[in-house]
Amino acid sequence: MTFSRIAGTGGYLPERVMTNEEFESLVETSDEWIRERTGIKRRHVAAEDETTSDMALAAARRAIDAAGVTTSDVDLIVLATTTPDKVFPSSACLVQRQLDIHDCPAFDVHAACSGFIYALDIADRFIRTGGAACALVIGAETYSRIIDWNDRGTCVLFGDGAGAIVLQASDEPGIYSAHSHADGQFAELLHVPQGISTGYDVVRAEAAFIQMKGNEVFRKAVGTLGAIARETIAGNGIEKKDINWLVPHQANLRIIKAAAKKLELPMERVVVTVDEHANTSSASIPLALDVAVRDGRIKRGELLLFEAFGAGFTWGSALVRY
Ligand code: UT7
C-alpha cells in the first residue's frame, strides 16, 4: 500500500514588516486592542512588485532543498491561494515555469483559509492512487492587495507569505487522513464581493476588498474546529493525548487557545505564529509547520494535527506523522 509523507518544508515571508503601531495612524485602533483581541503583534507585507507566485516559488525552493529532491522529481504542483497573480493561468503554472518543470499537472485550489488542507487532501489522494510520487503542495497569499485599509475591523488582521511542503510516496504513513468540508450558506459572512463574472465596478471600490462579520465568523470557527478535531481523532482510533503538536490555521490567538483547550493540549504543544505573521490564509499552516520544523520543535516521528477554518465556509483537518 502506498501512503504519502512530508519529505521537506519551506517558507517565505516578505521583507517588509508592518507593526500594529503603524495602523494607529491609518484607522482608530491601538496596539493594545489588536494584541488583546487577536494576539497579533506584526505582519509581513509584500513589496509592490512581489506576487503570490514569487512567494510560492521561494517557499517551494526551500521545501525542495529540505526534502533532498530535485525539481525533476516533482510530478504534481498544487497551490492553494485566493489571491492569484492573474485570472489565468494558475499561479501553480507560473511556479512550474520558474522551476523549469514541464508536463506534470499544476493547478490552484481556492478554499480560502482552508486551502492548504484541501491541497494536501488532493495531493495525498494523487499519491495514494499512483497518480504522483512527489508533489509540491503550497499555500501562498497576498492579502494586502484585498485589504480595505480604512476598515479597522479587517485591515489589522492579515499578512502576506507562503509555505510549502514536498509530499512523497512512502510505504509508511505520513498522512493518516485528511478531511475537507464546506457549507456555502455562510458565503456572505466573510467574502470579497467583487469577482470576474459579477463584473468589475470602480464605483463600488469597497466590493474589491475583504468584508467580514468578525464576531459571527469567530463563533462558528470555534465550534466547527472542535467538531473537526473530534472527527479526526475518532476516525483514526487515537486519543487526544497521542497528539504531539497542534498546527492550526492562524486567524486569532483566542480561536487557537479555544481549540487547544478542547484538545486538552497545553499551549506549549501548539505552534503559534499569528503574533508574527497575522492571518496569511492558506499560507498559515505550512508557514507555521516550517517555523516549528526549522527551530527544532517538531521532530521526525511526531504526530501532528492540522486544522483550518475560513471563507465559504470551508474547514478541514489532517492527522500527520511527520
Ligand atoms: O481566517 C478566516 C477566519 N477568520 C476568522 O476566524 C476571524 C474571526 N473573527 C475574529 O477574529 C474577531 O471577531 C475579530 C478580531 C475580527 C474581532 O474581535 P471581536 O472581539 O469579535 O470584536 P467585535 O467584532 O465584537 O468588535 C468589538 C468592538 C466593536 O466596537 P463597538 O461596536 O463595541 O463599539 C468594534 O467596532 O471592537 C471594535 N473594533 C476595533 N477596535 C479597535 C473592531 N476592530 C477594531 C480595531 N481596533 N482594529
Short mmCIF file of C-alpha atoms in Angstrom, two decimals, chain A:
data_model
loop_
_atom_site.label_atom_id
_atom_site.label_comp_id
_atom_site.label_asym_id
_atom_site.label_seq_id
_atom_site.Cartn_x
_atom_site.Cartn_y
_atom_site.Cartn_z
CA MET A 1 0.00 0.00 0.00
CA THR A 2 1.20 3.48 -0.85
CA PHE A 3 0.95 6.42 1.53
CA SER A 4 2.25 9.97 1.38
CA ARG A 5 4.65 11.63 3.78
CA ILE A 6 6.09 15.10 4.25
CA ALA A 7 9.67 14.99 2.97
CA GLY A 8 10.52 18.67 3.46
CA THR A 9 9.09 22.07 4.35
CA GLY A 10 9.79 25.64 3.25
CA GLY A 11 8.52 29.12 4.00
CA TYR A 12 8.83 32.65 2.73
CA LEU A 13 7.86 35.98 4.27
CA PRO A 14 8.20 39.36 2.53
CA GLU A 15 10.92 41.62 3.87
CA ARG A 16 8.66 44.50 4.94
CA VAL A 17 7.31 44.15 8.49
CA MET A 18 4.31 46.24 9.49
CA THR A 19 3.73 46.76 13.23
CA ASN A 20 0.42 47.34 15.00
CA GLU A 21 1.52 50.89 15.80
CA GLU A 22 1.55 51.73 12.09
CA PHE A 23 -2.21 51.14 11.97
CA GLU A 24 -2.78 53.78 14.65
CA SER A 25 -2.25 56.50 12.02
CA LEU A 26 -4.49 54.76 9.46
CA VAL A 27 -7.61 53.85 11.48
CA GLU A 28 -8.97 54.27 15.01
CA THR A 29 -7.22 51.39 16.68
CA SER A 30 -4.39 50.63 19.11
CA ASP A 31 -1.60 48.14 19.52
CA GLU A 32 -3.26 47.13 22.80
CA TRP A 33 -6.64 46.35 21.16
CA ILE A 34 -5.06 44.33 18.34
CA ARG A 35 -2.88 42.29 20.74
CA GLU A 36 -5.68 41.62 23.20
CA ARG A 37 -8.40 40.71 20.70
CA THR A 38 -6.24 38.83 18.15
CA GLY A 39 -2.76 38.08 19.54
CA ILE A 40 -1.21 39.80 16.50
CA LYS A 41 1.89 41.98 17.01
CA ARG A 42 3.11 42.41 13.43
CA ARG A 43 2.73 41.06 9.91
CA HIS A 44 4.75 40.92 6.69
CA VAL A 45 3.57 42.84 3.63
CA ALA A 46 4.59 42.07 0.05
CA ALA A 47 6.57 44.63 -1.94
CA GLU A 48 4.64 46.41 -4.70
CA ASP A 49 6.10 44.20 -7.41
CA GLU A 50 6.02 40.98 -5.36
CA THR A 51 3.36 38.47 -6.33
CA THR A 52 1.81 35.34 -4.89
CA SER A 53 3.75 33.13 -7.32
CA ASP A 54 7.05 34.86 -6.37
CA MET A 55 6.48 33.99 -2.72
CA ALA A 56 5.22 30.49 -3.56
CA LEU A 57 8.34 29.89 -5.63
CA ALA A 58 10.67 30.92 -2.80
CA ALA A 59 8.87 28.64 -0.32
CA ALA A 60 8.80 25.78 -2.84
CA ARG A 61 12.55 26.01 -3.49
CA ARG A 62 13.24 25.80 0.26
CA ALA A 63 10.92 22.78 0.63
CA ILE A 64 12.64 21.05 -2.32
CA ASP A 65 16.06 21.65 -0.73
CA ALA A 66 14.86 20.42 2.67
CA ALA A 67 13.40 17.26 1.11
CA GLY A 68 16.66 16.48 -0.68
CA VAL A 69 14.89 16.07 -4.01
CA THR A 70 15.38 17.92 -7.29
CA THR A 71 12.87 19.75 -9.45
CA SER A 72 12.98 16.87 -11.93
CA ASP A 73 11.46 14.61 -9.23
CA VAL A 74 8.36 16.82 -8.87
CA ASP A 75 5.38 15.35 -10.72
CA LEU A 76 2.49 17.39 -9.26
CA ILE A 77 2.05 21.01 -8.13
CA VAL A 78 -1.00 22.04 -6.10
CA LEU A 79 -1.09 25.65 -4.96
CA ALA A 80 -3.72 26.91 -2.53
CA THR A 81 -4.47 30.60 -2.98
CA THR A 82 -7.34 33.08 -3.18
CA THR A 83 -5.02 35.86 -4.37
CA PRO A 84 -3.52 34.51 -7.62
CA ASP A 85 -1.22 36.65 -9.79
CA LYS A 86 -3.60 36.51 -12.75
CA VAL A 87 -7.12 35.36 -13.57
CA PHE A 88 -5.34 32.70 -15.63
CA PRO A 89 -3.10 30.84 -15.99
CA SER A 90 -2.99 29.49 -12.45
CA SER A 91 -0.24 30.62 -10.10
CA ALA A 92 0.76 26.94 -9.91
CA CYS A 93 1.62 27.08 -13.63
CA LEU A 94 3.69 30.23 -13.06
CA VAL A 95 5.63 28.49 -10.27
CA GLN A 96 6.08 25.45 -12.51
CA ARG A 97 7.60 27.63 -15.25
CA GLN A 98 10.04 29.26 -12.80
CA LEU A 99 11.12 25.84 -11.54
CA ASP A 100 11.68 24.72 -15.14
CA ILE A 101 9.38 21.74 -14.62
CA HIS A 102 7.44 20.59 -17.67
CA ASP A 103 4.49 18.29 -18.25
CA CYS A 104 3.26 17.50 -14.72
CA PRO A 105 -0.21 18.67 -13.60
CA ALA A 106 -0.17 22.09 -11.91
CA PHE A 107 -3.27 23.84 -10.63
CA ASP A 108 -4.60 26.23 -7.99
CA VAL A 109 -7.05 25.32 -5.23
CA HIS A 110 -9.41 28.01 -4.00
CA ALA A 111 -10.71 27.28 -0.50
CA ALA A 112 -9.72 30.48 1.36
CA CYS A 113 -8.11 29.84 4.76
CA SER A 114 -8.71 26.08 4.45
CA GLY A 115 -6.90 25.99 1.11
CA PHE A 116 -3.78 24.22 2.33
CA ILE A 117 -5.80 21.39 3.88
CA TYR A 118 -7.73 20.97 0.62
CA ALA A 119 -4.48 20.98 -1.39
CA LEU A 120 -2.91 18.44 0.96
CA ASP A 121 -6.01 16.23 0.77
CA ILE A 122 -5.90 16.31 -3.06
CA ALA A 123 -2.15 15.67 -3.33
CA ASP A 124 -2.40 12.81 -0.82
CA ARG A 125 -5.13 11.19 -2.95
CA PHE A 126 -2.98 11.60 -6.12
CA ILE A 127 -0.09 9.86 -4.38
CA ARG A 128 -2.11 7.07 -2.76
CA THR A 129 -3.73 6.19 -6.11
CA GLY A 130 -0.42 6.19 -8.02
CA GLY A 131 -1.06 9.43 -9.93
CA ALA A 132 2.00 11.15 -8.48
CA ALA A 133 5.06 10.27 -6.38
CA CYS A 134 6.50 13.66 -5.46
CA ALA A 135 4.11 16.59 -5.05
CA LEU A 136 4.73 20.21 -4.24
CA VAL A 137 1.89 21.44 -2.03
CA ILE A 138 1.95 25.19 -1.49
CA GLY A 139 -0.14 27.83 0.28
CA ALA A 140 0.60 31.41 -0.80
CA GLU A 141 -1.32 34.66 -0.34
CA THR A 142 -1.04 38.40 -0.92
CA TYR A 143 -3.98 39.60 1.18
CA SER A 144 -2.50 43.10 1.39
CA ARG A 145 -3.98 43.58 -2.11
CA ILE A 146 -7.56 42.85 -0.98
CA ILE A 147 -7.48 44.71 2.34
CA ASP A 148 -9.60 47.80 2.86
CA TRP A 149 -7.02 49.95 4.68
CA ASN A 150 -9.87 52.12 6.04
CA ASP A 151 -11.71 49.23 7.72
CA ARG A 152 -10.33 48.69 11.22
CA GLY A 153 -12.42 45.53 11.58
CA THR A 154 -10.35 43.70 8.95
CA CYS A 155 -7.19 45.63 7.95
CA VAL A 156 -5.26 44.73 11.12
CA LEU A 157 -5.88 41.00 10.76
CA PHE A 158 -4.00 39.84 7.67
CA GLY A 159 -0.47 39.38 6.34
CA ASP A 160 1.32 38.06 3.24
CA GLY A 161 3.52 34.98 2.86
CA ALA A 162 3.92 31.46 1.52
CA GLY A 163 4.57 27.99 2.89
CA ALA A 164 5.26 24.76 1.05
CA ILE A 165 5.85 21.07 1.58
CA VAL A 166 7.16 18.26 -0.58
CA LEU A 167 4.82 15.29 -0.24
CA GLN A 168 6.38 12.00 -1.29
CA ALA A 169 5.14 8.46 -1.83
CA SER A 170 6.05 6.21 1.09
CA ASP A 171 5.45 2.67 2.42
CA GLU A 172 4.54 4.17 5.80
CA PRO A 173 2.02 6.96 6.61
CA GLY A 174 2.64 10.05 6.51
CA ILE A 175 -0.78 11.43 6.11
CA TYR A 176 -3.19 9.20 8.10
CA SER A 177 -6.25 11.14 7.00
CA ALA A 178 -7.29 14.48 5.58
CA HIS A 179 -10.79 15.91 5.92
CA SER A 180 -12.21 18.69 3.71
CA HIS A 181 -15.62 20.31 4.30
CA ALA A 182 -17.65 23.30 3.10
CA ASP A 183 -21.03 24.93 3.64
CA GLY A 184 -21.74 27.72 1.16
CA GLN A 185 -24.79 29.00 3.03
CA PHE A 186 -22.45 31.25 5.03
CA ALA A 187 -20.79 32.80 1.95
CA GLU A 188 -21.61 36.42 2.84
CA LEU A 189 -20.21 36.35 6.38
CA LEU A 190 -16.66 36.51 5.02
CA HIS A 191 -16.14 37.49 1.40
CA VAL A 192 -14.70 39.77 -1.25
CA PRO A 193 -17.92 40.62 -3.14
CA GLN A 194 -16.35 41.53 -6.45
CA GLY A 195 -15.26 38.86 -8.92
CA ILE A 196 -14.91 38.17 -12.60
CA SER A 197 -18.43 37.13 -13.60
CA THR A 198 -20.08 39.74 -11.36
CA GLY A 199 -18.13 42.40 -13.28
CA TYR A 200 -15.63 44.99 -12.16
CA ASP A 201 -17.19 48.21 -10.92
CA VAL A 202 -14.93 51.09 -9.92
CA VAL A 203 -17.83 52.88 -8.20
CA ARG A 204 -18.18 50.03 -5.72
CA ALA A 205 -14.47 50.00 -4.89
CA GLU A 206 -15.07 48.58 -1.42
CA ALA A 207 -16.52 45.47 -3.09
CA ALA A 208 -12.97 44.59 -4.14
CA PHE A 209 -11.91 44.20 -0.51
CA ILE A 210 -12.47 41.75 2.33
CA GLN A 211 -15.77 42.15 4.18
CA MET A 212 -16.32 40.14 7.35
CA LYS A 213 -18.84 39.76 10.14
CA GLY A 214 -15.97 39.01 12.52
CA ASN A 215 -18.00 38.04 15.55
CA GLU A 216 -20.18 35.52 13.72
CA VAL A 217 -17.17 34.02 11.95
CA PHE A 218 -15.39 33.74 15.30
CA ARG A 219 -18.23 31.80 16.95
CA LYS A 220 -18.67 29.45 14.01
CA ALA A 221 -14.91 28.86 13.75
CA VAL A 222 -14.58 27.81 17.41
CA GLY A 223 -17.48 25.33 17.24
CA THR A 224 -16.51 23.88 13.87
CA LEU A 225 -12.84 23.39 14.74
CA GLY A 226 -13.88 21.46 17.86
CA ALA A 227 -16.06 19.17 15.74
CA ILE A 228 -13.42 18.56 13.05
CA ALA A 229 -10.83 17.68 15.69
CA ARG A 230 -13.24 15.13 17.21
CA GLU A 231 -13.94 13.69 13.73
CA THR A 232 -10.22 13.31 13.00
CA ILE A 233 -9.38 11.74 16.36
CA ALA A 234 -12.30 9.28 16.26
CA GLY A 235 -11.69 8.40 12.59
CA ASN A 236 -8.12 7.35 13.34
CA GLY A 237 -8.83 5.50 16.58
CA ILE A 238 -6.41 7.66 18.57
CA GLU A 239 -6.79 9.69 21.76
CA LYS A 240 -6.24 13.41 22.33
CA LYS A 241 -3.11 12.70 24.36
CA ASP A 242 -1.48 10.97 21.35
CA ILE A 243 -1.18 14.29 19.51
CA ASN A 244 2.28 15.84 19.88
CA TRP A 245 1.59 19.13 18.08
CA LEU A 246 -1.41 21.15 17.01
CA VAL A 247 -0.53 23.19 13.90
CA PRO A 248 -3.65 25.30 13.40
CA HIS A 249 -4.66 27.95 10.90
CA GLN A 250 -3.54 31.26 12.40
CA ALA A 251 -6.53 33.64 12.43
CA ASN A 252 -6.81 34.69 16.07
CA LEU A 253 -4.95 33.57 19.21
CA ARG A 254 -8.27 33.30 21.06
CA ILE A 255 -9.57 30.79 18.47
CA ILE A 256 -6.32 28.82 18.71
CA LYS A 257 -6.50 28.74 22.52
CA ALA A 258 -10.10 27.53 22.42
CA ALA A 259 -9.11 24.72 20.03
CA ALA A 260 -6.18 23.71 22.24
CA LYS A 261 -8.41 23.66 25.32
CA LYS A 262 -10.89 21.32 23.64
CA LEU A 263 -7.99 19.02 22.75
CA GLU A 264 -6.65 19.28 26.33
CA LEU A 265 -3.31 20.31 24.83
CA PRO A 266 -1.10 22.79 26.73
CA MET A 267 -0.15 25.85 24.63
CA GLU A 268 3.47 24.61 24.67
CA ARG A 269 2.26 21.90 22.26
CA VAL A 270 0.63 24.37 19.88
CA VAL A 271 2.54 26.11 17.09
CA VAL A 272 1.62 29.81 17.19
CA THR A 273 2.78 32.24 14.51
CA VAL A 274 -0.22 34.58 14.42
CA ASP A 275 1.72 37.03 16.62
CA GLU A 276 4.46 37.42 13.99
CA HIS A 277 2.64 36.66 10.70
CA ALA A 278 -1.02 37.63 11.41
CA ASN A 279 -3.52 35.69 9.25
CA THR A 280 -1.88 34.57 6.00
CA SER A 281 -4.90 32.47 4.98
CA SER A 282 -3.88 29.33 3.07
CA ALA A 283 -0.19 30.01 3.78
CA SER A 284 -0.57 29.96 7.56
CA ILE A 285 -0.40 26.21 8.28
CA PRO A 286 2.59 25.39 6.03
CA LEU A 287 4.37 28.52 7.31
CA ALA A 288 3.76 27.54 10.95
CA LEU A 289 4.87 23.97 10.21
CA ASP A 290 8.07 25.21 8.59
CA VAL A 291 8.87 27.51 11.52
CA ALA A 292 8.47 24.71 14.07
CA VAL A 293 10.38 22.16 11.98
CA ARG A 294 13.30 24.55 11.42
CA ASP A 295 13.54 25.68 15.05
CA GLY A 296 13.66 22.02 16.11
CA ARG A 297 10.33 21.81 17.98
CA ILE A 298 8.68 19.35 15.57
CA LYS A 299 10.72 16.18 15.19
CA ARG A 300 10.52 13.20 12.85
CA GLY A 301 8.04 10.59 14.05
CA GLU A 302 5.81 13.04 15.95
CA LEU A 303 2.05 13.16 15.46
CA LEU A 304 0.62 16.45 14.16
CA LEU A 305 -2.92 17.73 13.85
CA PHE A 306 -3.57 20.43 11.24
CA GLU A 307 -6.91 22.26 11.33
CA ALA A 308 -8.34 25.22 9.44
CA PHE A 309 -11.50 27.28 9.03
CA GLY A 310 -12.25 30.02 6.53
CA ALA A 311 -14.47 31.72 3.98
CA GLY A 312 -17.09 29.61 2.27
CA PHE A 313 -17.36 28.48 4.97
CA THR A 314 -14.70 25.87 4.38
CA TRP A 315 -12.95 23.84 7.04
CA GLY A 316 -10.70 20.84 7.30
CA SER A 317 -8.08 18.90 9.17
CA ALA A 318 -5.30 16.38 8.69
CA LEU A 319 -3.60 13.90 11.01
CA VAL A 320 0.05 13.58 10.05
CA ARG A 321 3.03 11.54 11.22
CA TYR A 322 5.94 13.89 10.48
#
